[in-house]
mmCIF file of N, CA and C in Angstrom:
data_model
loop_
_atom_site.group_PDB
_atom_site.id
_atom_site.type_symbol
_atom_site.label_atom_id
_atom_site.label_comp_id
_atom_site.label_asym_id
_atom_site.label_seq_id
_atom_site.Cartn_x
_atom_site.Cartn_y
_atom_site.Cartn_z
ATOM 1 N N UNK A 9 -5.830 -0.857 -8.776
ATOM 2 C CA UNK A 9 -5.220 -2.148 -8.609
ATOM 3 C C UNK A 9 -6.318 -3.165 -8.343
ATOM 4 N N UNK A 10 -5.959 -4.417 -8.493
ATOM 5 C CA UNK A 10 -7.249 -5.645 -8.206
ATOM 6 C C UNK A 10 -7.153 -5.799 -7.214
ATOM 7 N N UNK A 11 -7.672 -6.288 -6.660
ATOM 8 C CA UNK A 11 -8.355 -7.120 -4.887
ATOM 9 C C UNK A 11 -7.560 -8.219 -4.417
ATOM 10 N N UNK A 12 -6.678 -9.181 -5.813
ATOM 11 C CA UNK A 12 -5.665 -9.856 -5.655
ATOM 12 C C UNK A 12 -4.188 -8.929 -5.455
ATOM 13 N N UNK A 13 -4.161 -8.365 -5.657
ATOM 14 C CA UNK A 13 -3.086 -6.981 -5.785
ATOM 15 C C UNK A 13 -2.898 -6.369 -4.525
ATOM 16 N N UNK A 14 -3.985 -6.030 -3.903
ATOM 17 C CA UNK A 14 -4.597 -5.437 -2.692
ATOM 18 C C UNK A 14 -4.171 -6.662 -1.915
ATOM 19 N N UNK A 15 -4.805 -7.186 -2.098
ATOM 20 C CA UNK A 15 -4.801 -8.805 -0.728
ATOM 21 C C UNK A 15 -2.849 -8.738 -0.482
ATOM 22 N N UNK A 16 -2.502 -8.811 -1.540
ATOM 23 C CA UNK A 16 -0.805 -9.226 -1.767
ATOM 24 C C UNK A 16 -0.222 -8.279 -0.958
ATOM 25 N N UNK A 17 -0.471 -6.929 -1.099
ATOM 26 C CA UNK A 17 0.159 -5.405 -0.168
ATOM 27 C C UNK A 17 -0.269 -5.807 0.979
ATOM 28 N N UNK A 18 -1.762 -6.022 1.453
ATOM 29 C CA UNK A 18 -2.168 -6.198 2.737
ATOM 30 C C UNK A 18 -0.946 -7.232 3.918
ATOM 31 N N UNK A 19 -0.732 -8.331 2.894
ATOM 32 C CA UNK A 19 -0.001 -9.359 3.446
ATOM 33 C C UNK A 19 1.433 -8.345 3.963
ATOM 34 N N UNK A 20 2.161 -8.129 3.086
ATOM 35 C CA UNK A 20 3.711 -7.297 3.132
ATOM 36 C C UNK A 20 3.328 -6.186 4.035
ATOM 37 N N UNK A 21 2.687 -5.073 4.264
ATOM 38 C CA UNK A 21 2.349 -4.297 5.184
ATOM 39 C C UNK A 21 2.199 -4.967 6.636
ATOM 40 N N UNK A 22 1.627 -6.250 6.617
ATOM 41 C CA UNK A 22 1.026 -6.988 7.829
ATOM 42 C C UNK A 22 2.914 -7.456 8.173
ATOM 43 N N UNK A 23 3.086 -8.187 7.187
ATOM 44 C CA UNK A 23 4.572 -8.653 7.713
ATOM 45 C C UNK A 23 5.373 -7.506 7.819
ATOM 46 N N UNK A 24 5.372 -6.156 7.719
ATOM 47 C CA UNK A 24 6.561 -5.284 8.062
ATOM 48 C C UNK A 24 5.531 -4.663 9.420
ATOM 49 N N UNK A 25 4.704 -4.863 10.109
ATOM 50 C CA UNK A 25 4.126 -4.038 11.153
ATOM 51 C C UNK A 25 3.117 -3.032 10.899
ATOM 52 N N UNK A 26 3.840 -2.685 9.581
ATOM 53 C CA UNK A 26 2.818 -1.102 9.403
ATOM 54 C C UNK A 26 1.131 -0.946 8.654
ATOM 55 N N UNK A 27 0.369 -0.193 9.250
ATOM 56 C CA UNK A 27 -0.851 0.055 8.950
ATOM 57 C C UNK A 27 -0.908 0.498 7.614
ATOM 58 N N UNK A 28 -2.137 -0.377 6.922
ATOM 59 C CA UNK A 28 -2.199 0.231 5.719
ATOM 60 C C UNK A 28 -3.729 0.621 5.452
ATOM 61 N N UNK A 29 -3.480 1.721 4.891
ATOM 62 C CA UNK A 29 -4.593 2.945 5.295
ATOM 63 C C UNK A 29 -4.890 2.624 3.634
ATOM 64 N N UNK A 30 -6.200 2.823 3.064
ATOM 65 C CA UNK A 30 -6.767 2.740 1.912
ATOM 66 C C UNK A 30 -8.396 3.146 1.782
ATOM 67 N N UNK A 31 -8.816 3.133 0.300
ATOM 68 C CA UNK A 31 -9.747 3.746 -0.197
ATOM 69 C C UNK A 31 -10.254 2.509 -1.181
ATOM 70 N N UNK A 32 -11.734 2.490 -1.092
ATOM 71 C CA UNK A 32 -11.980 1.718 -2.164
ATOM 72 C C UNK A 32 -13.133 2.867 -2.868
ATOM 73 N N UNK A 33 -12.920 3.013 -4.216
ATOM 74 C CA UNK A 33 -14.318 3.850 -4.860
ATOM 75 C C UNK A 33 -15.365 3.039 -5.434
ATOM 76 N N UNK A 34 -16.389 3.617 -6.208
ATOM 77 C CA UNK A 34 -17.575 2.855 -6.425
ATOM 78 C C UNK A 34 -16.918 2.219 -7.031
ATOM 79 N N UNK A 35 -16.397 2.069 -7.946
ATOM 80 C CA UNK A 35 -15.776 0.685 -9.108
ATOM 81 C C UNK A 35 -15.882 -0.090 -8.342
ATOM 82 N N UNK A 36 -15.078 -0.698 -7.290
ATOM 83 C CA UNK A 36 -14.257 -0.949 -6.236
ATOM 84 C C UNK A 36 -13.170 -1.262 -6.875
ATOM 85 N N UNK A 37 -12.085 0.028 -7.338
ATOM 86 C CA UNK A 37 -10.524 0.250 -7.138
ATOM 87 C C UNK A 37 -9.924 0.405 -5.740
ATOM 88 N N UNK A 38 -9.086 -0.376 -6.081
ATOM 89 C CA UNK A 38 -8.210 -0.061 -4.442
ATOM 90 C C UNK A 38 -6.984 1.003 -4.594
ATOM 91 N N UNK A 39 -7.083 2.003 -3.528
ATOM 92 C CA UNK A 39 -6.034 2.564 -3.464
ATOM 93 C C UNK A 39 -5.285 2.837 -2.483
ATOM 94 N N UNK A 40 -4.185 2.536 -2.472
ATOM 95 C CA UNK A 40 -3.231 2.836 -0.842
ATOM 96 C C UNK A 40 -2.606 3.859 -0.900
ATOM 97 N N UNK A 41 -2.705 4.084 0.493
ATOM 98 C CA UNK A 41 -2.427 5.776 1.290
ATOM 99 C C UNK A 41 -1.122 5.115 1.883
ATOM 100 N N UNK A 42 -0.204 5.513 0.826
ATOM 101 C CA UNK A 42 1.213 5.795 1.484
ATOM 102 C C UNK A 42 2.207 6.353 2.376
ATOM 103 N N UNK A 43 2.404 6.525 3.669
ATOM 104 C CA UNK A 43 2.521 6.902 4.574
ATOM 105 C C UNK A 43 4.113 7.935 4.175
ATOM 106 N N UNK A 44 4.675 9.138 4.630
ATOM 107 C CA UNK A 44 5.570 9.718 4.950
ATOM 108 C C UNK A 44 6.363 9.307 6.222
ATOM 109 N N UNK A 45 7.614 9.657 5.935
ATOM 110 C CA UNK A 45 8.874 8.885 7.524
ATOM 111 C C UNK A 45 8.153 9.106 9.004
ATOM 112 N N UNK A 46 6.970 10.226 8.815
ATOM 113 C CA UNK A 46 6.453 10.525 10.177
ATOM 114 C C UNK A 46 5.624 10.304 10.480
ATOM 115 N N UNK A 47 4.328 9.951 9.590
ATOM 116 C CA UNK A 47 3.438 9.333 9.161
ATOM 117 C C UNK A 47 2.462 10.169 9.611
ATOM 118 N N UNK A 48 2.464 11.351 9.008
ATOM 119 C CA UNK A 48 1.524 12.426 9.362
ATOM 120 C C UNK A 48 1.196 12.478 8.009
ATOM 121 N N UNK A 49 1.224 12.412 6.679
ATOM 122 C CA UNK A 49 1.024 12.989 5.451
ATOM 123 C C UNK A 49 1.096 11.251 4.858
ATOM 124 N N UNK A 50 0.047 11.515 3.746
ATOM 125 C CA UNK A 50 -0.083 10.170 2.738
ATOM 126 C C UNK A 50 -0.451 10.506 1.556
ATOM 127 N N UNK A 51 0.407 9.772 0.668
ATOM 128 C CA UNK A 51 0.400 9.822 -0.901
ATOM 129 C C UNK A 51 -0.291 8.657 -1.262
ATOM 130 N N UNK A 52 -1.457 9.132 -2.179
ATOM 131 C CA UNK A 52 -2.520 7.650 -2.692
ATOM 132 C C UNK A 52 -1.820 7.417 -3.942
ATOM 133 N N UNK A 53 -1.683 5.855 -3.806
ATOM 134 C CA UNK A 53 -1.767 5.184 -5.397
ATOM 135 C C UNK A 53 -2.503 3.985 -5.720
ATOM 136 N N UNK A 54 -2.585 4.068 -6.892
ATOM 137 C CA UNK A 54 -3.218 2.983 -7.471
ATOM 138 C C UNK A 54 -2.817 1.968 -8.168
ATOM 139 N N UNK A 55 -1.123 2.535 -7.591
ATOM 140 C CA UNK A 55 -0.212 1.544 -9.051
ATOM 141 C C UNK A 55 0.622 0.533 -7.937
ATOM 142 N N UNK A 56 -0.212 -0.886 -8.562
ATOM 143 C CA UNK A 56 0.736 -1.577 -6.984
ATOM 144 C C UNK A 56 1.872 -1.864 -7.190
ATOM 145 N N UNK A 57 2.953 -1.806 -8.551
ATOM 146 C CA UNK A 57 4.215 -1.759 -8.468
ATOM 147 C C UNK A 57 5.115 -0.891 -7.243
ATOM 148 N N UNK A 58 3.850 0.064 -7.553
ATOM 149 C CA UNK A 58 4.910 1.469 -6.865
ATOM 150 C C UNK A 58 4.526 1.072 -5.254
ATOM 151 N N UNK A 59 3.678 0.804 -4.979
ATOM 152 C CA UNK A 59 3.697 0.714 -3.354
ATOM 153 C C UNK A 59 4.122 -0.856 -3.238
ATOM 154 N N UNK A 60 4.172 -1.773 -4.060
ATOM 155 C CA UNK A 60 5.281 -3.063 -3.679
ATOM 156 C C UNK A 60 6.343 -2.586 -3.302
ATOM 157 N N UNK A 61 7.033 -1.599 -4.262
ATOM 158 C CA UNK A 61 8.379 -1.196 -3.900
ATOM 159 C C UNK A 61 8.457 0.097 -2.621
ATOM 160 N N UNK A 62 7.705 0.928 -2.175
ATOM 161 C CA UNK A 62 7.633 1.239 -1.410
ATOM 162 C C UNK A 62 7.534 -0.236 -0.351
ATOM 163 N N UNK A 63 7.116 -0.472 0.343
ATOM 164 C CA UNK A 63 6.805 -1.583 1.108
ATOM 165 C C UNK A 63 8.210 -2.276 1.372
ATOM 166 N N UNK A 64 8.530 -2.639 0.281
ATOM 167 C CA UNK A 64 9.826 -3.866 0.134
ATOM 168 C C UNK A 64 11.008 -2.626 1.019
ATOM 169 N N UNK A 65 11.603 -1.627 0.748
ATOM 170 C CA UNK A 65 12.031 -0.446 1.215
ATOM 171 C C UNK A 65 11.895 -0.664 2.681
ATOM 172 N N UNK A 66 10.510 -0.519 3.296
ATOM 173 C CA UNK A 66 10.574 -0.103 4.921
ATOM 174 C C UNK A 66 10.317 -1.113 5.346
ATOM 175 N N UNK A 67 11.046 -3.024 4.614
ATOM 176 C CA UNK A 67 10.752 -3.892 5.546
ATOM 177 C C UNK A 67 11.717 -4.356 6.250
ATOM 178 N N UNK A 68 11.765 -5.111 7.494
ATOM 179 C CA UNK A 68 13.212 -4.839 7.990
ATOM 180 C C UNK A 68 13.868 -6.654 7.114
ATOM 181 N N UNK A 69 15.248 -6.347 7.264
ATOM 182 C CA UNK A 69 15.991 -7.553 6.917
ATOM 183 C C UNK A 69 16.691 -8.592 7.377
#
């Protein structure tokens, strides 16, 4: 995902409370570590559709 992409999740994570755990590699790709209901286990992606919609999911209303 881009750094504008990244910046955008950072924001929505910040407004729902929750920590967002990530990886940048040499490219510098960003990838977010998706947290489980217990938040012991994390699924990486790179696709920021999929963690927008994750995100949008655990924000409150």
């Amino acid at each position: 995902m881009t750094q504008q992409q990244f910046l955008t999740l950072m924001k929505l994570f910040d407004d729902a409370g929750i920590e967002l755990k990530f990886e940048v590699d040499l490219f510098g790709d960003y990838t977010v570590l998706l947290p489980n209901e217990d938040g012991t286990e994390f699924t990486p992606t790179n696709d920021f559709r999929t963690a927008q919609f994750w995100i949008t999911r655990r924000m409150p209303r």
